[in-house]
Each structure stands twice: as C-alpha cells, then as structure tokens.
PDB file of C-alpha atoms and ligand atoms in Angstrom:
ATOM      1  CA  UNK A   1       0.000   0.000   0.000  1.00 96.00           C
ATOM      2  CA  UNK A   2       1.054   3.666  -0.512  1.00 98.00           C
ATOM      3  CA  UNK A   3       0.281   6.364   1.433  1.00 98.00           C
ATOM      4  CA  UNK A   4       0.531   9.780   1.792  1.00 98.00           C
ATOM      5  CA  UNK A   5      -0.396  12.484   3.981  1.00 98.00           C
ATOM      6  CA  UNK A   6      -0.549  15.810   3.069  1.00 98.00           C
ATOM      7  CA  UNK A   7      -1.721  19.284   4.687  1.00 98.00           C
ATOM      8  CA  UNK A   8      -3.404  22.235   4.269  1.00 98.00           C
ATOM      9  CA  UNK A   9      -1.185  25.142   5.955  1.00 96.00           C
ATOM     10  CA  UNK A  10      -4.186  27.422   6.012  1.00 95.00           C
ATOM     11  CA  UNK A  11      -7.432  25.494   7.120  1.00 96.00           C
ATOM     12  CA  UNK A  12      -5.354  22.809   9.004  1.00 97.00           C
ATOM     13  CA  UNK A  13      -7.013  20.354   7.094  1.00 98.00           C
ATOM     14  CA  UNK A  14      -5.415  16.586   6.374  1.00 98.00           C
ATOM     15  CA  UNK A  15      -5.714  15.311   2.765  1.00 98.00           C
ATOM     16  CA  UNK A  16      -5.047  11.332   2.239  1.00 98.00           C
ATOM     17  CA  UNK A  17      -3.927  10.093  -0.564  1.00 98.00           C
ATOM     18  CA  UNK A  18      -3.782   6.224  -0.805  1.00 98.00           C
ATOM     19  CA  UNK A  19      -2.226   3.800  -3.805  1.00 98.00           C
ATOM     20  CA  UNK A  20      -2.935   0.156  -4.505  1.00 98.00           C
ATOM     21  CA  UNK A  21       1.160  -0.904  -5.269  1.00 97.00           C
ATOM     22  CA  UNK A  22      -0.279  -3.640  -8.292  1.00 97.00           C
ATOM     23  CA  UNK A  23      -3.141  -2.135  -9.977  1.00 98.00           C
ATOM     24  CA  UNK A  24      -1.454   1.204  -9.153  1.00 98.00           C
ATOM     25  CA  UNK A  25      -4.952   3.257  -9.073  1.00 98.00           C
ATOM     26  CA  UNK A  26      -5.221   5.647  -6.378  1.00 98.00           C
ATOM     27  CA  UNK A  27      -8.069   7.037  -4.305  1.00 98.00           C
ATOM     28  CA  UNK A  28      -7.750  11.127  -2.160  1.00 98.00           C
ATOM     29  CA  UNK A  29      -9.534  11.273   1.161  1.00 99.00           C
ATOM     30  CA  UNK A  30     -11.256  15.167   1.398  1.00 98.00           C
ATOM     31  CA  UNK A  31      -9.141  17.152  -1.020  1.00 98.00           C
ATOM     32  CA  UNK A  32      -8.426  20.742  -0.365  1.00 98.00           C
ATOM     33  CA  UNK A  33      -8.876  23.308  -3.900  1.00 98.00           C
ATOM     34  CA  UNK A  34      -6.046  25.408  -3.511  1.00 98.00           C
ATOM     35  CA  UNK A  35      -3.357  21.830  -3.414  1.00 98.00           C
ATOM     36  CA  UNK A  36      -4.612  19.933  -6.284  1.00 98.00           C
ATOM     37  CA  UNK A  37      -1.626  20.908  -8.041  1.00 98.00           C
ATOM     38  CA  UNK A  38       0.442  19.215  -5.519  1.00 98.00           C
ATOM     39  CA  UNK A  39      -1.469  16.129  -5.530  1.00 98.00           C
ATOM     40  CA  UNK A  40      -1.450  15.311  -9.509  1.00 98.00           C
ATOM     41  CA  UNK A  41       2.130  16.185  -8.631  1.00 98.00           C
ATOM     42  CA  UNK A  42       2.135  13.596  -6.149  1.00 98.00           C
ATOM     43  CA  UNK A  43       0.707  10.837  -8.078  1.00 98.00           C
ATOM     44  CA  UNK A  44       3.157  11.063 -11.159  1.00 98.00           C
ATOM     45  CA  UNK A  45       5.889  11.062  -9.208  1.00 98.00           C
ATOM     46  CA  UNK A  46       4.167   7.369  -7.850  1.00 98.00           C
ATOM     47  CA  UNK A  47       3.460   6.520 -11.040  1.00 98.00           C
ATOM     48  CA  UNK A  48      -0.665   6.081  -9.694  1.00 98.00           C
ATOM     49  CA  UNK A  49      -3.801   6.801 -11.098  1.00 98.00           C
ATOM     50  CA  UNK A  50      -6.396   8.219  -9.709  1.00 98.00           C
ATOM     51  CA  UNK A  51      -9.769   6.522 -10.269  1.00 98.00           C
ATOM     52  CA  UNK A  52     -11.821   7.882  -6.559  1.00 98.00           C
ATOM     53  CA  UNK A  53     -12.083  10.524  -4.363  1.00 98.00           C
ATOM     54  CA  UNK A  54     -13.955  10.810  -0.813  1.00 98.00           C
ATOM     55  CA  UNK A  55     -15.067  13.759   0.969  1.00 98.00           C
ATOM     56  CA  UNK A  56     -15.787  12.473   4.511  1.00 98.00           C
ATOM     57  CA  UNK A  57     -18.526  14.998   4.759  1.00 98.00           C
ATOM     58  CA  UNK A  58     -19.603  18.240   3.868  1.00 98.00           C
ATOM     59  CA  UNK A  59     -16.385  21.197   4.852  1.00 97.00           C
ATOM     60  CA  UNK A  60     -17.360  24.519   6.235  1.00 97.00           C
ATOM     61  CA  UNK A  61     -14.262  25.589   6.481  1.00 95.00           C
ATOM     62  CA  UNK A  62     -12.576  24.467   2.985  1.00 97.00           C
ATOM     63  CA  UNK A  63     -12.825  24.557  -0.489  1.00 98.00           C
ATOM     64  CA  UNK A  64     -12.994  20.551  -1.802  1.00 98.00           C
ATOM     65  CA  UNK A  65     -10.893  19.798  -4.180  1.00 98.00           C
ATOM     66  CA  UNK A  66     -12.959  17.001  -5.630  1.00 98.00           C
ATOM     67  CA  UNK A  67     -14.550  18.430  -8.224  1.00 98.00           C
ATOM     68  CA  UNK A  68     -11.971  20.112  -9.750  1.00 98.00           C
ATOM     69  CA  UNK A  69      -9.618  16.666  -9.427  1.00 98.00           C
ATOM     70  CA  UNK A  70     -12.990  15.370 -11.536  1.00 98.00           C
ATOM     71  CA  UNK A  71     -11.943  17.015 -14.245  1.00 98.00           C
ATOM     72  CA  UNK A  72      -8.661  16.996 -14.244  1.00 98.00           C
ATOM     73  CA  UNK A  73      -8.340  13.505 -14.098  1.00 98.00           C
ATOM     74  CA  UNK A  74     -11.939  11.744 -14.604  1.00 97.00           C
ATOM     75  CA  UNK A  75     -12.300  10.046 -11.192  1.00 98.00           C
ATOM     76  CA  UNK A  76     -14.988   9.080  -9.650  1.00 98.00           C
ATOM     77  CA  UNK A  77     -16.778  11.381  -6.880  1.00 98.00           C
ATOM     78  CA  UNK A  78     -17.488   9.276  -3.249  1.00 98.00           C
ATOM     79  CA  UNK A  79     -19.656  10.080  -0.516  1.00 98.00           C
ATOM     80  CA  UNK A  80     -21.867   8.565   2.289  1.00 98.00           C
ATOM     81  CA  UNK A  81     -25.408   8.524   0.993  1.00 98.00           C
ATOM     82  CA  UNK A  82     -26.485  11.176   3.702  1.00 98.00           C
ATOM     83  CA  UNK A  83     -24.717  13.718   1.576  1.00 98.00           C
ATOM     84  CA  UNK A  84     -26.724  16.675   0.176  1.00 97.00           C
ATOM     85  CA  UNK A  85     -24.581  17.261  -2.948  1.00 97.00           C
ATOM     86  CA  UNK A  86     -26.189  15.816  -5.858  1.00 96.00           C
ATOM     87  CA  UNK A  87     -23.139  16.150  -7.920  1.00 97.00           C
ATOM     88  CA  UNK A  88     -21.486  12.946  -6.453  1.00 98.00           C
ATOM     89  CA  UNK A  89     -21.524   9.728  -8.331  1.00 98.00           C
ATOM     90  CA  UNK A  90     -20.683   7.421  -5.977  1.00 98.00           C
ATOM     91  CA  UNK A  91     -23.152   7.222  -2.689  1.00 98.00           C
ATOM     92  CA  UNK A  92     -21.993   4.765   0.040  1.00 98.00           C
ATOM     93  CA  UNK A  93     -24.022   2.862   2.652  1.00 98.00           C
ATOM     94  CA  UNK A  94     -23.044   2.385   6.188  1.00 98.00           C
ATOM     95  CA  UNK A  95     -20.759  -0.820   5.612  1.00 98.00           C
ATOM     96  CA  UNK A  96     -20.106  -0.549   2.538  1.00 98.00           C
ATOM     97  CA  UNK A  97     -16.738  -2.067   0.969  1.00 98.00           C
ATOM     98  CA  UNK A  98     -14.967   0.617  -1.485  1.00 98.00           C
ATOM     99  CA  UNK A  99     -12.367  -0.598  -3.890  1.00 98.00           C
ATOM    100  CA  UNK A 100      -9.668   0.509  -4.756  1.00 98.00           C
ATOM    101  CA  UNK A 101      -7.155  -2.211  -6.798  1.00 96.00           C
ATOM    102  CA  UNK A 102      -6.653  -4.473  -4.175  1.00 96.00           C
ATOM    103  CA  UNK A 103      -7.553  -2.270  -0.915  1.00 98.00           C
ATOM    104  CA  UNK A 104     -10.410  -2.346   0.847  1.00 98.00           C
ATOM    105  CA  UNK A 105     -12.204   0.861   2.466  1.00 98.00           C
ATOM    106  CA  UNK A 106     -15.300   0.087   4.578  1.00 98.00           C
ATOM    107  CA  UNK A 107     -17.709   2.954   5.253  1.00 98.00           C
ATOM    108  CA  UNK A 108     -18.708   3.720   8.243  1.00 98.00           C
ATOM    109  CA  UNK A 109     -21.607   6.136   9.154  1.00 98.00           C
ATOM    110  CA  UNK A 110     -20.855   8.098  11.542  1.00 98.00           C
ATOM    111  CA  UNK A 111     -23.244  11.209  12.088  1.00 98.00           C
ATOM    112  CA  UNK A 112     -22.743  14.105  15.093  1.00 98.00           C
ATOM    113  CA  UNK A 113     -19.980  16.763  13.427  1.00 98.00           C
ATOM    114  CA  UNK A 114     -22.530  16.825  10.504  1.00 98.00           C
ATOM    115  CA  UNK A 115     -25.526  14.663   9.305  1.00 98.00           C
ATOM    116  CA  UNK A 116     -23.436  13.668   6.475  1.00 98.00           C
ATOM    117  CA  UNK A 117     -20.315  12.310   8.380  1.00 98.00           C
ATOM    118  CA  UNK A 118     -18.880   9.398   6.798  1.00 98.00           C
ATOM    119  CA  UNK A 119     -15.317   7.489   8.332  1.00 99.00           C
ATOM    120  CA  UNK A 120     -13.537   4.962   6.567  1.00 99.00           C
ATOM    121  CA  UNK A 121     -11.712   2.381   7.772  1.00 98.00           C
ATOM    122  CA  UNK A 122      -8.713   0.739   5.515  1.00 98.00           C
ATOM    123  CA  UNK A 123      -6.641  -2.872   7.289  1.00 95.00           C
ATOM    124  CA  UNK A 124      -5.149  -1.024  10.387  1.00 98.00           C
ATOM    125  CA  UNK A 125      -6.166   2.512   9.908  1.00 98.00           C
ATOM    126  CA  UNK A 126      -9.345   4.645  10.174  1.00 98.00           C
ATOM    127  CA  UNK A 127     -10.110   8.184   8.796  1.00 99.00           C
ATOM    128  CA  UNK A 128     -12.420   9.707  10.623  1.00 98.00           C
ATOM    129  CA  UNK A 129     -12.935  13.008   9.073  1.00 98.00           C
ATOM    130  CA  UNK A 130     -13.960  15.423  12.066  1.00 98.00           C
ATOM    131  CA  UNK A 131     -16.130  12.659  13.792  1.00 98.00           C
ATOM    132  CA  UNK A 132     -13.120  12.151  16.047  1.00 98.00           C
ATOM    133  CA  UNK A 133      -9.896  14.336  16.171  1.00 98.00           C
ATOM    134  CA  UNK A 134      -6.427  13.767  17.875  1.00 98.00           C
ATOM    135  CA  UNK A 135      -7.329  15.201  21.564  1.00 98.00           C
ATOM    136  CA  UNK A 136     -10.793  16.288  20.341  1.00 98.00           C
ATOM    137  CA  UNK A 137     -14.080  15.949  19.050  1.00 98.00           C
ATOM    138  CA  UNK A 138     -16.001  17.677  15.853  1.00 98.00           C
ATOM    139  CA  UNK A 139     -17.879  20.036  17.020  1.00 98.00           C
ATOM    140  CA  UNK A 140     -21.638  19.615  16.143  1.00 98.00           C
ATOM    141  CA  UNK A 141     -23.416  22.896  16.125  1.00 96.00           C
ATOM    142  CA  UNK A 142     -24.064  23.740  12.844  1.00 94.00           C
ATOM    143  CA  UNK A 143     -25.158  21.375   9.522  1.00 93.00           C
ATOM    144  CA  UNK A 144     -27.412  19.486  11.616  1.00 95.00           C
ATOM    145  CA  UNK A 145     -24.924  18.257  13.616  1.00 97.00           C
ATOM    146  CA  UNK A 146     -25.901  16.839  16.928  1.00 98.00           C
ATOM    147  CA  UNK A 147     -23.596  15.866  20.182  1.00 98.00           C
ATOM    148  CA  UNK A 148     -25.896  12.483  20.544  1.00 98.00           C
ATOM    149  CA  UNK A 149     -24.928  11.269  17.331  1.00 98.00           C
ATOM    150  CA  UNK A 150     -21.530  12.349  18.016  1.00 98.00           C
ATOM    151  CA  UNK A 151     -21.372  10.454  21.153  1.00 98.00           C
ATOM    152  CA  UNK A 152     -23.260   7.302  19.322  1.00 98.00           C
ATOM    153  CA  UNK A 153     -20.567   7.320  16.593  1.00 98.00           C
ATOM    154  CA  UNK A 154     -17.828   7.783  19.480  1.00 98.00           C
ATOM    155  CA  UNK A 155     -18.405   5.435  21.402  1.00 98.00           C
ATOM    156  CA  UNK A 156     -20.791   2.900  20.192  1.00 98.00           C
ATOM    157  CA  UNK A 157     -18.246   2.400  16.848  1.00 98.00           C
ATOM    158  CA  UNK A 158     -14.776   4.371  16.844  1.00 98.00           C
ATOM    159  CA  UNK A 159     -13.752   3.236  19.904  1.00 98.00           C
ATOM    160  CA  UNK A 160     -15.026  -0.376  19.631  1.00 98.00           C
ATOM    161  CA  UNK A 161     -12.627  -1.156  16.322  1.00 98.00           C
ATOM    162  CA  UNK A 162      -9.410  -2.528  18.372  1.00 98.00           C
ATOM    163  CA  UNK A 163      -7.233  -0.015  20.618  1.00 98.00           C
ATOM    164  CA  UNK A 164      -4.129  -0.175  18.309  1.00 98.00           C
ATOM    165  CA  UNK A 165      -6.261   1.416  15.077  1.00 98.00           C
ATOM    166  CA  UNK A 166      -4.340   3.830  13.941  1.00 98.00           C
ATOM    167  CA  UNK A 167      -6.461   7.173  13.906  1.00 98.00           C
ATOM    168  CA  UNK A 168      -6.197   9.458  10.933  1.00 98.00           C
ATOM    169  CA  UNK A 169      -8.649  12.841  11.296  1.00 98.00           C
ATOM    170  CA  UNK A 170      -9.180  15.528   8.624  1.00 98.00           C
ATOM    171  CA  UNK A 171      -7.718  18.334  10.643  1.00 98.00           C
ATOM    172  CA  UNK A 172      -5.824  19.218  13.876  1.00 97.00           C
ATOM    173  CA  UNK A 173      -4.660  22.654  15.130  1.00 96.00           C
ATOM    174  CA  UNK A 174      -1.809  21.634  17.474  1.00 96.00           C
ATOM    175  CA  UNK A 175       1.084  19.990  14.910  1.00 96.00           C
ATOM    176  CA  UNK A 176      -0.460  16.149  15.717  1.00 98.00           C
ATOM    177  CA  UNK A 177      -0.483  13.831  12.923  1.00 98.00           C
ATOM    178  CA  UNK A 178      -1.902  10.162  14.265  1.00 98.00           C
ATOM    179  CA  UNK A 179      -3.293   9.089  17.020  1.00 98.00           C
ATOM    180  CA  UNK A 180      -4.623   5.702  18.139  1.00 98.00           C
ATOM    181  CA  UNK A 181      -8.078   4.283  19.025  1.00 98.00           C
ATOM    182  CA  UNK A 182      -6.215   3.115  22.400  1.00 98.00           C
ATOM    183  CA  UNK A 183      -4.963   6.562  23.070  1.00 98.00           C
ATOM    184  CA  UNK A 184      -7.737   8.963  22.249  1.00 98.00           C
ATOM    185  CA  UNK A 185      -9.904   6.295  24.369  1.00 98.00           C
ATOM    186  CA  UNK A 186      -7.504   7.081  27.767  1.00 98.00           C
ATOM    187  CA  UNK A 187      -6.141  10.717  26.804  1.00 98.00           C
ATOM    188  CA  UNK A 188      -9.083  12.648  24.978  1.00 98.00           C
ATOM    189  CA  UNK A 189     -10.108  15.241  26.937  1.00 98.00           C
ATOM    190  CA  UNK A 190     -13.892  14.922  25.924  1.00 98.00           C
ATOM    191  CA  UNK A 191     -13.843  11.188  26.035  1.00 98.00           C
ATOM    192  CA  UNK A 192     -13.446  10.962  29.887  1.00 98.00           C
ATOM    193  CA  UNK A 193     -16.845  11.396  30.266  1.00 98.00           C
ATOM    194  CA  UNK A 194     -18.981   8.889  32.324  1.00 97.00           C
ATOM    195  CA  UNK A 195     -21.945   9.003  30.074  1.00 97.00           C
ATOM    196  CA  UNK A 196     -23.858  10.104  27.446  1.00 98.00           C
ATOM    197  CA  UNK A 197     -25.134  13.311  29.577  1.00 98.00           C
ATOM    198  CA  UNK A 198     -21.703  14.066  30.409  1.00 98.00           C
ATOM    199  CA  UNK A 199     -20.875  14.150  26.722  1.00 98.00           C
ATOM    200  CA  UNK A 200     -23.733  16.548  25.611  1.00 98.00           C
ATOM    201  CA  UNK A 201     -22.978  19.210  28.182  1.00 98.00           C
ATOM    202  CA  UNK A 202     -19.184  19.138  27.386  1.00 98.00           C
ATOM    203  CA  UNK A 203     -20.378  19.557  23.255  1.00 98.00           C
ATOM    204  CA  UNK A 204     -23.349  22.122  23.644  1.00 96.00           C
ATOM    205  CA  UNK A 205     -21.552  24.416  25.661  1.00 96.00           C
ATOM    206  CA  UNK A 206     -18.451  25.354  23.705  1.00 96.00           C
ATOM    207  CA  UNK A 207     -19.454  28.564  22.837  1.00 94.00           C
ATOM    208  CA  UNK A 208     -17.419  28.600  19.863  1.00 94.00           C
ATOM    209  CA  UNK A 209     -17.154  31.148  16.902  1.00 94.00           C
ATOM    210  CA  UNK A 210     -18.593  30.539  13.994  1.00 91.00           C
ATOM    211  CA  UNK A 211     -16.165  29.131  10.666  1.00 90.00           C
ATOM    212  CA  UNK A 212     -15.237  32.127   8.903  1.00 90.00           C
ATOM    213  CA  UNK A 213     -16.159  30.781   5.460  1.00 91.00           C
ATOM    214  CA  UNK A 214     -18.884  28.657   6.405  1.00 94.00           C
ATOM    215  CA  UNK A 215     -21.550  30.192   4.364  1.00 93.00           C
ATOM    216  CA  UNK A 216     -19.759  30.353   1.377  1.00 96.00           C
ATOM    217  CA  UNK A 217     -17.861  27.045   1.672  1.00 97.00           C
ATOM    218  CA  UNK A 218     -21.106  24.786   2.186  1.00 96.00           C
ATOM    219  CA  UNK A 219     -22.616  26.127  -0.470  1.00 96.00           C
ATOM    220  CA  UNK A 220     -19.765  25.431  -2.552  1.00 97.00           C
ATOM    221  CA  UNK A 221     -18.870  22.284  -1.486  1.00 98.00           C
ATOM    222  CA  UNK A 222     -22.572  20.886  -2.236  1.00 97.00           C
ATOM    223  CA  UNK A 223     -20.703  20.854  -5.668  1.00 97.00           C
ATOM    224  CA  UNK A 224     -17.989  19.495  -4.477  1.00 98.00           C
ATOM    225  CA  UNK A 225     -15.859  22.760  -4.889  1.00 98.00           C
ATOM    226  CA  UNK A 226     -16.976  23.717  -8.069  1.00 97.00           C
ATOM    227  CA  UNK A 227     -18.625  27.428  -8.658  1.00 93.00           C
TER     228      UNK A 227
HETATM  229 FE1   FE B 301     -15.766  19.535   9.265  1.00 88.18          FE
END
C-alpha cells in the first residue's frame, strides 16, 4: 500500500492520498482546492492513477478539491449517501466495501460533526474526518450536527474497532499527525466522560465562533468545490 499524507497550511485540514502498489490506481480522502496541483504532482511522481475521491462529509471551512480533481483527471466522486450534494456519483451505505485495486475501504456512518459524516476504515487505519480528532471531538453545532450522534458514533463504533487502530482525522490545530483508538480512548479530553449526559454538556456548551467561510464554503462544497 502507498500512502501519503498531506496538509493544508491554512485550514489545518489533512488530505489522504492512498495507492494500490499492483493495480497502481489511487483514491484522495477530502481534497483541499487550492493543493490539487500538488497532488497530480504527487501521483506522477508514484506513477498512480487516480480513479476515486472521498469527501468524509460536507467542509465549512474548505474549499474541496474534488470536483476540480474530476476534471482533471476523470475520477470518480465518493460520498456517504447522507450527503446533500447531488453532484457525487458514488453514494456509500453504512458498511459498505470501497475498492480501490486491491484495498479495501469500509464505510462507516458516523453522524454528530454533521448529518453527512462518513469514516472509513482501511486494514489497520481509520479516517475519521472530524467525527473524532487527535485530543478532540467535531464540534456539532451547525449542519445538523448533533452531540448524541456524536457520542453514538464515538463510542458505540470508533472506539469499539481494536485499541491499536491507527487514527487518521481531517484536521488538527496543534502539529499532531496520528493518534490511536487506544490513546484517544484514555487521553481525549472529551472522552473521559462517564456518560452520554456528560458528553452533551461538554459539546453544547463550547461557545465557539462561527467558521469564517462557512456560508460560502457549504454552499460550494454541495458541488464538491466547483462554482
Ligand atoms: Fe468539518
């Protein structure tokens, strides 16, 4: 398997960009606009094509790069079937295997940062887009987000995939890259909770401000990025 991280200096935002070594197709996990240059970059150099991309949900704070790697190189568009952008070819079910050459990426649905939240889980790793972060949770008061779903995915499916899952979010603020199932389970602050209750009063009283671009960037990102 190849893999690549890559990040976005200006939203914080982790891009994933994963290569099957025989069938050499490729697949990006929630692309940022402003890098695709850097990523078709990235996949001559590894001699891979790129046949899917994923947005784990819908980005407030981002442009996605999907539709614009669309045209560029004729992939196919994936998200959970919750999604609200009609533009997307490819709509997933909770479960659901996605292939890429020989890999295998399961969907999982996991609601609570948005409605649409989607994480994927590939042999030892998971990406959890902002369902669960490195030290945090998504926060889940805007695009019908909700801190019970939140705490549902959490804890009733993130945490129950074994402790040594490697744990790959879409963002983090504070220079972390990976984290484990194991560790965010003993060290994340909003996971030492001792119950549901606990949870939602942590989540609905962050008081934070809203996403600068949020209004713009939704509405964009229903098509994938495109104006
Ligand atoms: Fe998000």
């Amino acid at each position: 398997m190849i893999f690549k991280q890559l990040f976005d200096d200006l939203s914080c935002t982790f891009t994933y960009l994963i290569g099957s070594e025989t069938s050499r197709e490729a697949v990006i996990i929630d692309p940022v606009l402003e890098n695709i240059d850097e990523y078709l970059l990235e996949l001559n150099k590894l001699k891979l094509g790129l046949i899917k991309v994923i947005e784990t949900h819908t980005h407030a704070d981002h442009f996605s790069g999907s539709s614009e790697l669309k045209s560029r190189t004729n992939c196919k568009t994936l998200m959970g079937e919750h999604t609200k952008a009609e533009v997307v070819e490819i709509k997933v079910k909770d479960d659901e295997i996605v292939k890429v050459g020989d890999l295998n990426i399961k969907a999982m649905y996991t609601p609570g940062h948005t409605l649409d939240s989607y994480s994927f889980l590939m042999k030892d790793r998971i990406f959890s887009g902002d369902t669960l972060l490195i030290n945090g949770t998504g926060r889940t008061d805007f695009q019908d987000g909700s801190a019970k779903d939140s705490y549902e995915s959490i804890f009733n499916r993130l945490l129950k995939l074994p402790e040594k899952t490697l744990l790959y979010p879409a963002h983090d603020y504070k220079g972390e890259k990976v984290s484990t199932i194991g560790k965010e389970k003993k060290f994340n602050p909003r996971l030492q909770v001792k119950d549901m209750s606990e949870y939602l009063d942590i989540m609905n009283n962050l008081n934070l401000p809203k996403p600068k671009l949020i209004d713009i960037a939704v509405k964009r990102n229903l098509k994938l990025g495109a104006l």
